[in-house]
mmCIF file of C-alpha atoms in Angstrom:
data_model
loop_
_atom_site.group_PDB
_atom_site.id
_atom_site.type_symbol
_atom_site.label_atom_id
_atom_site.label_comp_id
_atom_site.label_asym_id
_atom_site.label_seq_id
_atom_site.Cartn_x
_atom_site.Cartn_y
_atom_site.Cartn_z
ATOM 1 C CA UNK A 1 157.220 188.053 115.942
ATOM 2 C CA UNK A 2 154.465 189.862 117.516
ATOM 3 C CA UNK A 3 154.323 191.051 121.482
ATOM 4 C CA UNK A 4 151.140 188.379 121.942
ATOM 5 C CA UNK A 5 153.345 185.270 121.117
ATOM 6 C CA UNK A 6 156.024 183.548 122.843
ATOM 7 C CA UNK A 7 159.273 183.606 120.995
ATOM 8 C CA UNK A 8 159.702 182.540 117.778
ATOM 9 C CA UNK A 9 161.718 178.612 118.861
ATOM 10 C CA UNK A 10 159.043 178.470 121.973
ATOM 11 C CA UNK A 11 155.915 178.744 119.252
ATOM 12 C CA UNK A 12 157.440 176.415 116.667
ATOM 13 C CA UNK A 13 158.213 174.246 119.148
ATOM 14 C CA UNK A 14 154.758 174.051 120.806
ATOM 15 C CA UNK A 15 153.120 173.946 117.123
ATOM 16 C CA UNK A 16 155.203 171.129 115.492
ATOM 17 C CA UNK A 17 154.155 169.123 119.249
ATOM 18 C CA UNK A 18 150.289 170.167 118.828
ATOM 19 C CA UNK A 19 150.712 168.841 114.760
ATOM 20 C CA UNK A 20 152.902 165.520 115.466
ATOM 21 C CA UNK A 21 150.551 164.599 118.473
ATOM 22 C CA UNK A 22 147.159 165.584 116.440
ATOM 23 C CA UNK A 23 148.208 163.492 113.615
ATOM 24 C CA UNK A 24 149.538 160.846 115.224
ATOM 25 C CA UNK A 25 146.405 160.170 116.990
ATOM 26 C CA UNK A 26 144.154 160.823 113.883
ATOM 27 C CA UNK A 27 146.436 158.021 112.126
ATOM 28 C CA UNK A 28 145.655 155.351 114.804
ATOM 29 C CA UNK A 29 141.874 156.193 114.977
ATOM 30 C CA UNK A 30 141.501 156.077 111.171
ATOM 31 C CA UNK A 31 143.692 152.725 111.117
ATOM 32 C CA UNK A 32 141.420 150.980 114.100
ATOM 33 C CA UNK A 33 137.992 152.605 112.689
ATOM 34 C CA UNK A 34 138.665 151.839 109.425
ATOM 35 C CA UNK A 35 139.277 148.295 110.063
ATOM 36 C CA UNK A 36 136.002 147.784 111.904
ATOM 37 C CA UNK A 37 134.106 149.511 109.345
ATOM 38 C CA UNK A 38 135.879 147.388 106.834
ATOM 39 C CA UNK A 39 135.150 144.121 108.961
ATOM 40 C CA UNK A 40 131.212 145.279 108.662
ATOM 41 C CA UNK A 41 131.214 146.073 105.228
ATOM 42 C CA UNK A 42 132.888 143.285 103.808
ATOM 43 C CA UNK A 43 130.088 140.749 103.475
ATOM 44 C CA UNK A 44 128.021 143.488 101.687
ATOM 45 C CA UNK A 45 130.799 144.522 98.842
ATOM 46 C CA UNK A 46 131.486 141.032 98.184
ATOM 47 C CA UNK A 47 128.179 139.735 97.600
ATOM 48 C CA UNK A 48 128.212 141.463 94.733
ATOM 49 C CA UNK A 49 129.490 138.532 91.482
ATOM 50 C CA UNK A 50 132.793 139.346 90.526
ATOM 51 C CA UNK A 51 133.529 141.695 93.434
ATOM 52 C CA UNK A 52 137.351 141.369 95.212
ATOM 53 C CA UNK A 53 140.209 142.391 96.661
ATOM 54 C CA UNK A 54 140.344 145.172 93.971
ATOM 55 C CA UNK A 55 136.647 146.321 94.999
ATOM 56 C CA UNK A 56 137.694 146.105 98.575
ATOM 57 C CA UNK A 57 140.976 148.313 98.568
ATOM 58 C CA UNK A 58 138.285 150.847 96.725
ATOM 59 C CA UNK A 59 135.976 150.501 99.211
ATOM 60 C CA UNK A 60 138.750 151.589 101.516
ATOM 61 C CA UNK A 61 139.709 154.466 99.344
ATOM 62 C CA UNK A 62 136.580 155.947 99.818
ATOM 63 C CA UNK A 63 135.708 155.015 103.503
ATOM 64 C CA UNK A 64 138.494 156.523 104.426
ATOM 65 C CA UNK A 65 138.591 160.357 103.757
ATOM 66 C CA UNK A 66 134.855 160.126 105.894
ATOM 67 C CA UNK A 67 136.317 158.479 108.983
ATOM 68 C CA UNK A 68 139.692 161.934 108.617
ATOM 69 C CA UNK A 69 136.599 164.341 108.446
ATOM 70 C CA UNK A 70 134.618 163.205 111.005
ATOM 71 C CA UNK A 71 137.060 162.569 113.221
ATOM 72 C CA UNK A 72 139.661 164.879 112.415
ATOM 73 C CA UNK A 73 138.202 167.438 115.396
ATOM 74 C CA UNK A 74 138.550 164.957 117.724
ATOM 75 C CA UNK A 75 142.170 164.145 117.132
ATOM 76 C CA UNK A 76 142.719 167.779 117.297
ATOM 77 C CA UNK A 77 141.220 167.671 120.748
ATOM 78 C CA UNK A 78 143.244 164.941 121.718
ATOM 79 C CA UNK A 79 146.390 166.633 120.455
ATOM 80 C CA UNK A 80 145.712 169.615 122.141
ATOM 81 C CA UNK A 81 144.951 167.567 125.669
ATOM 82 C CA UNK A 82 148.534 165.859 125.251
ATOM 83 C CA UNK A 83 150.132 168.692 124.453
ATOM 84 C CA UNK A 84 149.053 170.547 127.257
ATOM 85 C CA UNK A 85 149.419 168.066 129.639
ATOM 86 C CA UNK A 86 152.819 167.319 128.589
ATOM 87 C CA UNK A 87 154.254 170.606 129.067
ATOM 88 C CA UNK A 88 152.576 171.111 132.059
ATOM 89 C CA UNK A 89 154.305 167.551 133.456
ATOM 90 C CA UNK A 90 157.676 168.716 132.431
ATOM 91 C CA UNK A 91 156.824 172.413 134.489
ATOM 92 C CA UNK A 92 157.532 174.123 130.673
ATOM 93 C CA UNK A 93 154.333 176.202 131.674
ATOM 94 C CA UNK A 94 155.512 177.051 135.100
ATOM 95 C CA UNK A 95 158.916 178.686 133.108
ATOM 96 C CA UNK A 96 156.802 180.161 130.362
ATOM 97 C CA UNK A 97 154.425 181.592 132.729
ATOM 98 C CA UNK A 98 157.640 182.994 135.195
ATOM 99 C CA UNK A 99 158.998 184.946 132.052
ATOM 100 C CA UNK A 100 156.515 186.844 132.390
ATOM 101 C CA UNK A 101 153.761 185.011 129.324
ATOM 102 C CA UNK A 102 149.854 185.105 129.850
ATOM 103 C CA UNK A 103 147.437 181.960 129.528
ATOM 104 C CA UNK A 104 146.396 183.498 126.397
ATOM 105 C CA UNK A 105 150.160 184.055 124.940
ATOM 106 C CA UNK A 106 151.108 180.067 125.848
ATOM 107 C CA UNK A 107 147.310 179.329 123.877
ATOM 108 C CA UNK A 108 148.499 181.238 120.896
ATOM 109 C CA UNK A 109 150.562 179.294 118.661
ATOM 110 C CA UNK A 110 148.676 176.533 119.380
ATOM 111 C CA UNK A 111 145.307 178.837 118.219
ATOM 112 C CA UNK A 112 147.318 179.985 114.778
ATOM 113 C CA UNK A 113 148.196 175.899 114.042
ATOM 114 C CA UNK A 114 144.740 175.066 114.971
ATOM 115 C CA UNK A 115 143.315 177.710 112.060
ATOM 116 C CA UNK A 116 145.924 176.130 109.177
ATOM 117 C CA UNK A 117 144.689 172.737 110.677
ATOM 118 C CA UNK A 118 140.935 174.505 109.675
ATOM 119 C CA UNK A 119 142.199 175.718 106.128
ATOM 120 C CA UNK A 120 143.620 172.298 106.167
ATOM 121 C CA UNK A 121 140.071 170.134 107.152
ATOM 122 C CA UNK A 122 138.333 172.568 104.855
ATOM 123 C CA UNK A 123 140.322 172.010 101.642
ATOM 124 C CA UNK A 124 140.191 168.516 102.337
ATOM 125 C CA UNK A 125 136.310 168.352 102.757
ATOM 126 C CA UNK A 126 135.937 169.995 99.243
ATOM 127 C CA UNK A 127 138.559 168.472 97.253
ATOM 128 C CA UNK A 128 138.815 164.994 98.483
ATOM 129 C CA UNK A 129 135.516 163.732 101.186
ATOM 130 C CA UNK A 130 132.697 165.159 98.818
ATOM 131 C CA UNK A 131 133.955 163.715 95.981
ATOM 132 C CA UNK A 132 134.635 159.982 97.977
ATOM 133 C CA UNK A 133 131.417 160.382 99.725
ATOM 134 C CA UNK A 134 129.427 161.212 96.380
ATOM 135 C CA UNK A 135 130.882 158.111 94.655
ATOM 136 C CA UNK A 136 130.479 155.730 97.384
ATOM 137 C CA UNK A 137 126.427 157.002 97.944
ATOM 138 C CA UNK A 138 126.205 156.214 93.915
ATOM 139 C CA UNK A 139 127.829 152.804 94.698
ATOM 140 C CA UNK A 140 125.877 151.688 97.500
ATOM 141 C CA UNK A 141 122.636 152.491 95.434
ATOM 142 C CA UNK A 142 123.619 149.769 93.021
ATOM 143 C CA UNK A 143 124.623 147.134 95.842
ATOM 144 C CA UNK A 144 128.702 147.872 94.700
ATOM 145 C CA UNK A 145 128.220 146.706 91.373
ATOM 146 C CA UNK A 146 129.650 148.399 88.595
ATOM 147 C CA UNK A 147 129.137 151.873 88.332
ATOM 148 C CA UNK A 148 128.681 155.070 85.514
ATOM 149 C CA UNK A 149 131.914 156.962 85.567
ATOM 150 C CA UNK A 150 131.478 160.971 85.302
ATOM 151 C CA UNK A 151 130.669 163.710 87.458
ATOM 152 C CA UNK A 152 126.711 164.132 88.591
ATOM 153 C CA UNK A 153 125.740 160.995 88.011
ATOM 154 C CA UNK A 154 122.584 159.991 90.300
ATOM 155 C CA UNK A 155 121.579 156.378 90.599
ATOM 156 C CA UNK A 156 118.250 154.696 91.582
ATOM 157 C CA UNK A 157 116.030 157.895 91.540
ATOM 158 C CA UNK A 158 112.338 157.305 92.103
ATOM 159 C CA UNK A 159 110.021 160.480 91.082
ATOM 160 C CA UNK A 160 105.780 160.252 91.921
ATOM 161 C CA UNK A 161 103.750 161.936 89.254
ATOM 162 C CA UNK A 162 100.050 161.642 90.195
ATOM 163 C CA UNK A 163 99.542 158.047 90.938
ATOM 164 C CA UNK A 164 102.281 156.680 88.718
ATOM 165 C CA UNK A 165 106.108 156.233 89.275
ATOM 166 C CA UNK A 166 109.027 156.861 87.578
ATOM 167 C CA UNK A 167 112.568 154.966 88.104
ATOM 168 C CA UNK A 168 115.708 156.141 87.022
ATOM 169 C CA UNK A 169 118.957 153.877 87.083
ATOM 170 C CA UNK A 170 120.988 156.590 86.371
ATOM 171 C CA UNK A 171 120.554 160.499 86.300
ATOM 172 C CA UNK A 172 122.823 162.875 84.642
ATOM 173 C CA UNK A 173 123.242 166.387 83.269
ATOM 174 C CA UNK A 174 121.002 169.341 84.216
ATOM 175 C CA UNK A 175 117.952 171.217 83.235
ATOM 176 C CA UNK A 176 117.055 170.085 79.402
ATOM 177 C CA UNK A 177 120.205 168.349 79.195
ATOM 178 C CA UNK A 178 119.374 165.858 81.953
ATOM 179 C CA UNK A 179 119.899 162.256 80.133
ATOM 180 C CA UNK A 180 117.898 159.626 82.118
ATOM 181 C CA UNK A 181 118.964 155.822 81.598
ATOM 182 C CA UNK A 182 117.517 152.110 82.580
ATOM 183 C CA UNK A 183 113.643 154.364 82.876
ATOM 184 C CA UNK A 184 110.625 152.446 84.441
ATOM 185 C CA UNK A 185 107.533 153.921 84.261
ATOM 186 C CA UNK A 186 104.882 152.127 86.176
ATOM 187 C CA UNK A 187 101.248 152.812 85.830
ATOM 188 C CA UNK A 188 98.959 152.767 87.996
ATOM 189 C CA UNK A 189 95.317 153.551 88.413
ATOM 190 C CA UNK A 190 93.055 153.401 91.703
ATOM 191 C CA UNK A 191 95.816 152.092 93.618
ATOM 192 C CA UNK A 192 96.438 148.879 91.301
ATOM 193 C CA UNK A 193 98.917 148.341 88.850
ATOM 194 C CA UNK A 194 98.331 148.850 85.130
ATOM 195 C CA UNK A 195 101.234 148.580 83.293
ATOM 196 C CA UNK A 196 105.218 148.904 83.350
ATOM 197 C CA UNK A 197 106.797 150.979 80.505
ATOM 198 C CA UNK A 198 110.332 150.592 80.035
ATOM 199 C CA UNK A 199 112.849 152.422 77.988
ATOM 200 C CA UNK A 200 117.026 152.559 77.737
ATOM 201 C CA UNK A 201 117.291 156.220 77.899
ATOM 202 C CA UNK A 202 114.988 159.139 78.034
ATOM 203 C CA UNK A 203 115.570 162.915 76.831
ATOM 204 C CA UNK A 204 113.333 165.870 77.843
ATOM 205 C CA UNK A 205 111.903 167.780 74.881
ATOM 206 C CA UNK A 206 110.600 170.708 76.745
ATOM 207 C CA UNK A 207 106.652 169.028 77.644
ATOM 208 C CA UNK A 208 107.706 165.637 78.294
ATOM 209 C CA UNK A 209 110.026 162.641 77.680
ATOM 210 C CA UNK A 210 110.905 161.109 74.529
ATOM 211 C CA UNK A 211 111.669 157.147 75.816
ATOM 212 C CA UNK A 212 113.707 155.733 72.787
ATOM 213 C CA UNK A 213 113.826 151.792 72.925
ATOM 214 C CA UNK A 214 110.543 151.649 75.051
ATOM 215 C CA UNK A 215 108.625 148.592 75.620
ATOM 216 C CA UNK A 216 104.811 147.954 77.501
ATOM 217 C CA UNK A 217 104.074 145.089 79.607
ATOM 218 C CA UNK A 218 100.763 144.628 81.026
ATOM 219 C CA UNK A 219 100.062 143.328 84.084
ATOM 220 C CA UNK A 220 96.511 142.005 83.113
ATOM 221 C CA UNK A 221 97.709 139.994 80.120
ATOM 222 C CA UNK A 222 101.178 139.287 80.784
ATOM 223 C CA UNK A 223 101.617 140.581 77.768
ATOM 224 C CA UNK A 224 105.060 142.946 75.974
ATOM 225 C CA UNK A 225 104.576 145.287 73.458
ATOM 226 C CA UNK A 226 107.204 146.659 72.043
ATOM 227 C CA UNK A 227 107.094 150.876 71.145
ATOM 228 C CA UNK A 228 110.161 152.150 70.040
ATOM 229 C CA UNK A 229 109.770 155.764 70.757
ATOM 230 C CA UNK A 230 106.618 157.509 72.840
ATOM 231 C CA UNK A 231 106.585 160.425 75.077
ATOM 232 C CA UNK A 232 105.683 160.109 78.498
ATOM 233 C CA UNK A 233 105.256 161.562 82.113
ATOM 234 C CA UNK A 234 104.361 164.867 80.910
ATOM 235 C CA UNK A 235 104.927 168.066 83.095
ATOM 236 C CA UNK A 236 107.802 166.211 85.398
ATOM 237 C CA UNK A 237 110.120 168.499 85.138
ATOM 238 C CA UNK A 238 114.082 167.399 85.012
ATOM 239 C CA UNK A 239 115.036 169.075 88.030
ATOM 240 C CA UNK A 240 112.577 166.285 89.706
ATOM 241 C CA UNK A 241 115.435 163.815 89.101
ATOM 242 C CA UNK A 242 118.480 166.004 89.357
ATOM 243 C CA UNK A 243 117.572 167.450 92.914
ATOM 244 C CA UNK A 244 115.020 164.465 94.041
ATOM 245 C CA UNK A 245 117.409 163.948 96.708
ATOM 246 C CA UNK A 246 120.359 166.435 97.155
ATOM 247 C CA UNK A 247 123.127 164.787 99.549
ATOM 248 C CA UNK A 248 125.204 167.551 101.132
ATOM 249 C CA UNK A 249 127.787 165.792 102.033
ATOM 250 C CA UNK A 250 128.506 164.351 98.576
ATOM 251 C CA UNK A 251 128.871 168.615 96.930
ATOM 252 C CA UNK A 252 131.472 171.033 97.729
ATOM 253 C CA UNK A 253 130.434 174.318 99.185
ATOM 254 C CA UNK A 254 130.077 175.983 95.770
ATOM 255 C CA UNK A 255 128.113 172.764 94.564
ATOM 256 C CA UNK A 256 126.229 172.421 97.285
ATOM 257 C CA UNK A 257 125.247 176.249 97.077
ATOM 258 C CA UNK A 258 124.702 176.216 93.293
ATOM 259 C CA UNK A 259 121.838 173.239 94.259
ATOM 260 C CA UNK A 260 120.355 175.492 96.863
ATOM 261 C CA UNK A 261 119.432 178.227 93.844
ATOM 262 C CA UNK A 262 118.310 175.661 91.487
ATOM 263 C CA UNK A 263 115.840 173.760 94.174
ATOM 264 C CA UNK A 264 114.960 177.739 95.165
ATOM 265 C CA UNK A 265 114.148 178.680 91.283
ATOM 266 C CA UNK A 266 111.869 175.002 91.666
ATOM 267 C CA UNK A 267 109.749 176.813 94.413
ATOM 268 C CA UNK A 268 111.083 173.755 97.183
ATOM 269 C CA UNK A 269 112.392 174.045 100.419
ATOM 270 C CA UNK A 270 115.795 174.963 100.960
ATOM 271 C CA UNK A 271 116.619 175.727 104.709
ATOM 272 C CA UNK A 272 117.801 172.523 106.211
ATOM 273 C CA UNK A 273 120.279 172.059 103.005
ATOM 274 C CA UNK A 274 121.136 176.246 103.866
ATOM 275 C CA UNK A 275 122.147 174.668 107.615
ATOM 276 C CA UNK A 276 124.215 172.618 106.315
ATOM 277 C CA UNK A 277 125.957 174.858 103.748
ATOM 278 C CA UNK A 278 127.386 177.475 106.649
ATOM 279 C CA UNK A 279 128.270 174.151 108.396
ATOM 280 C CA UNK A 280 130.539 173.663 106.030
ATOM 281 C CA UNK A 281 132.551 176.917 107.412
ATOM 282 C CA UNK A 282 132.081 176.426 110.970
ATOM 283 C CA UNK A 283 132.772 172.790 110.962
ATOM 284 C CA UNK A 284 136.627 172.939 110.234
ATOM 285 C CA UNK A 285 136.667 175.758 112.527
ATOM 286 C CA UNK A 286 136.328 173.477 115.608
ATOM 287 C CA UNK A 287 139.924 173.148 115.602
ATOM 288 C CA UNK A 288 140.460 176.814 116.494
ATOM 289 C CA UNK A 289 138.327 176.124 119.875
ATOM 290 C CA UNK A 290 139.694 172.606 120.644
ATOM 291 C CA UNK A 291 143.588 174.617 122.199
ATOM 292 C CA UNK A 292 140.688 176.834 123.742
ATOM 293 C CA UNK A 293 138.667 174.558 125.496
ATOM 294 C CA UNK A 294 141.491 171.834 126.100
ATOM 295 C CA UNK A 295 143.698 174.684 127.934
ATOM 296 C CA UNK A 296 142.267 173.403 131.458
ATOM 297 C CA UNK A 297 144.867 170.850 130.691
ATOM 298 C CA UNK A 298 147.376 172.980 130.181
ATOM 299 C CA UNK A 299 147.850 175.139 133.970
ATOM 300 C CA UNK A 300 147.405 174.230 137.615
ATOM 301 C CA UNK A 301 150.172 172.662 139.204
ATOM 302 C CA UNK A 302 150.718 169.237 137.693
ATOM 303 C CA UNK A 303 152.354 167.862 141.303
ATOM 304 C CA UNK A 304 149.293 168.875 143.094
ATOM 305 C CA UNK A 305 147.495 165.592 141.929
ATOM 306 C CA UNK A 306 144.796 167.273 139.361
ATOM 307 C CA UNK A 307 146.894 166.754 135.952
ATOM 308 C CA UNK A 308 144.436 164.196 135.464
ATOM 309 C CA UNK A 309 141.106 165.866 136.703
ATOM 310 C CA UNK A 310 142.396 168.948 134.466
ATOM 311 C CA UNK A 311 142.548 166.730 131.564
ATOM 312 C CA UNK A 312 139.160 164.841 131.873
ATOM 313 C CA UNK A 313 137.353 168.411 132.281
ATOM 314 C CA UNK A 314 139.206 169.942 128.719
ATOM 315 C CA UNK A 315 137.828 166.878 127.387
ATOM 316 C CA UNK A 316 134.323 167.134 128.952
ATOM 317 C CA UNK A 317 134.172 170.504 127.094
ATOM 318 C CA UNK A 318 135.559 169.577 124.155
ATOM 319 C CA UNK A 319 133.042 166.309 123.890
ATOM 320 C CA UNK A 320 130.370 169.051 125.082
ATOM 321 C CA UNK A 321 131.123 171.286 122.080
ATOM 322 C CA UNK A 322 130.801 168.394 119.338
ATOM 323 C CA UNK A 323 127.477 167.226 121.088
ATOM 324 C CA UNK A 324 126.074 170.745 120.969
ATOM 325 C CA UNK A 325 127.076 171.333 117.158
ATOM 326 C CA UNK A 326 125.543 168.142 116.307
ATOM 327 C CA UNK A 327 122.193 168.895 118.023
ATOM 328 C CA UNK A 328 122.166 172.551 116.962
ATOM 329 C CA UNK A 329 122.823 171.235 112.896
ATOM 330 C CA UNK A 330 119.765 167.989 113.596
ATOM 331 C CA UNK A 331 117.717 171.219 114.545
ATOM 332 C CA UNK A 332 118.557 173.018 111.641
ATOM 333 C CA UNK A 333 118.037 170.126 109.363
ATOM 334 C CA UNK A 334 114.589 170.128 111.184
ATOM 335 C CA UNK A 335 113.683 173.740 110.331
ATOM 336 C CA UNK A 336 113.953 174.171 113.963
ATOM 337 C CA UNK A 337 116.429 176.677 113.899
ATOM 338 C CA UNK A 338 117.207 179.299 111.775
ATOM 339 C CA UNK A 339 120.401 177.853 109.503
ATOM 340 C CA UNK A 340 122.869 180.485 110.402
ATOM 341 C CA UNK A 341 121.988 179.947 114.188
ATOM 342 C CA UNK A 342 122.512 175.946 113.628
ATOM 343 C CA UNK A 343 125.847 176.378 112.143
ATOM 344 C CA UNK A 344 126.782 179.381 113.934
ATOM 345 C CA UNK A 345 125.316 179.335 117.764
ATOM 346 C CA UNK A 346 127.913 176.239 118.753
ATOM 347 C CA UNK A 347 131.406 177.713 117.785
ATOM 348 C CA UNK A 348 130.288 180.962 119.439
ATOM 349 C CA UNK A 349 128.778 179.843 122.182
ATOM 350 C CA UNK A 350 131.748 177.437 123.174
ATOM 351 C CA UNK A 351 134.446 180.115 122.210
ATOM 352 C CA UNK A 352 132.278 182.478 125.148
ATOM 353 C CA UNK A 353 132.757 179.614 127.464
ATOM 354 C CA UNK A 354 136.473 178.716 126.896
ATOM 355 C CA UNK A 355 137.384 182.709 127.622
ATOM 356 C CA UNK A 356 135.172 182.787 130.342
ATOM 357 C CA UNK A 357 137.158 179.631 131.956
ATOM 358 C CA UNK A 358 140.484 180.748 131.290
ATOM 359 C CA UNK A 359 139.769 184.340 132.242
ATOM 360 C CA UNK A 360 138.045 182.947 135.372
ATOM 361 C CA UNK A 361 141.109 180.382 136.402
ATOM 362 C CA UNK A 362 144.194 181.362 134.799
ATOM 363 C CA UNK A 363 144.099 185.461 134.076
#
């Protein structure tokens, strides 16, 4: 094993403590947030006729990989703060530190475990929490009721052309394969409302949409006309419905990216949704900083009273950190900031203060 790391039992030893204690912690925080959220959330999912246990345990299913994510950074600071502290308790830092070890050599196996707890978070994010958060945005839109199966499905998508509306239950494919289904049209002229034009499904032919099974109803009259097939809402173009309202949390990085060209090629604004993409990068990486920051914890002389103090201030800086990303990313969804600088400034900014600190007080 390299010069820079304690020996090879020391840093397995100090990594399978940083992992058992990170975990441990994220397991009771996702058992006692979940069941709040669940608590909250019941009502609404079982309003819903027919709705269960069976919807419930879904509900879960999907909750659940949200509450990991988002709080998956701060069981890693948490970990890292136990950790620390409890080697520092038993005076196993005071021996590593006599054999002759820097700050920075005790820090790094816990720096290498935080980066495959990154890899970890990341693959997670994009194989699992998009998908969940996707599906449960599509069932929320339709008050938990059932729900089109299938990847890229939108529901409830509302699209102004001119004065008039168009609804969408349901949204899929892309480009001039976009299929739209349960359409409302509704018409309206100086403000009032004309008429309501309803079809099953509608396809774009290249100018407009051809609404097969549509029928009129007129508001005047009271009146419905049936008129099988008509084209309407000319020059709304598909990607209207597709990318009306682009979630980034519900698409992958490559997804989410491959959205960012198509609302580009529409001539619409992509920066906040750009913020978010290198977010997606950066985010995970918080658990490289959290041994960083947290290290406070982890020296001083634990029977000189400040274990405590030691601990509150590695958690000050870690809470600091996650306060500062989320600003810096609200900014960037703003168009405040540039959207490298809101993903990016954070994690840089924090890793410069962490060195600085244990430079400053341990090296």
């Amino acid at each position: 094993m390299p010069a820079f790391f304690p020996s090879r039992t020391v840093s397995v030893y100090m990594a399978t403590m940083f992992l058992t204690r990170t975990f441990s912690v994220l397991a009771g925080l996702v058992l006692i947030l979940m069941t709040l959220d669940l608590l909250g959330k019941s009502g609404d999912v079982l309003a819903y006729p027919g709705n269960g246990q069976a919807q419930l345990w879904t509900y879960v299913s999907l909750r659940a990989p949200q509450i990991v994510s988002t709080f998956l950074k701060f069981s890693v600071l948490l970990g890292t703060l136990i950790t620390l502290a409890t080697l520092n308790q038993n005076s196993e830092v005071i021996a590593l530190k006599s054999s002759g070890l820097s700050a920075h050599q005790i820090l790094a196996p816990l720096v290498v475990t935080g980066m495959l707890v990154a890899l970890l978070s990341f693959l997670f994010n994009e194989r699992v929490v998009a998908r969940a958060t996707a599906t449960l945005s599509a069932w929320e839109k339709v008050d938990y009721g059932p729900m089109p199966s299938g990847p890229g499905v939108l529901s409830n998508v509302w699209v102004r052309d001119g004065e008039d509306l168009i609804r969408a239950g349901h949204a899929t494919g892309r480009g001039r394969a976009t299929r739209l289904e349960d359409v409302a049209v509704y018409d309206r002229r100086d403000g009032n409302l004309g008429a309501i034009l309803t079809a099953r499904t509608a396809r774009f032919d290249g100018a407009a949409w051809r609404l097969e099974g549509a029928k009129r109803f007129d508001v005047a009259t009271g009146s419905v006309t049936p008129l099988g097939t008509v084209r309407a809402a000319a020059g709304v173009s598909p990607d209207r419905f597709t990318l009306a309202s682009v979630n980034p949390d519900g698409l992958s990085f490559t997804q989410l990216y491959s959205a960012i060209e198509d609302l580009e090629a529409a001539g619409r604004p992509t920066q906040s949704l750009r913020a978010s993409l290198w977010h997606k990068l950066s985010g995970p990486l918080s658990a490289v900083l959290m041994p960083l920051l947290g290290a406070v914890a982890g020296f001083g002389l634990a029977r000189s009273g400040r274990l405590f103090l030691r601990a509150v201030i590695g958690m000050a800086l870690g809470f600091a950190y996650f306060v500062a990303d989320n600003f810096a990313l609200a900014m960037g969804n703003l168009g405040a900031y540039p959207p490298l600088l809101a993903a990016w400034a954070p994690f840089f900014l924090f890793l410069l203060i962490g060195e600085a600190v244990l430079i400053r007080t341990e090296e």
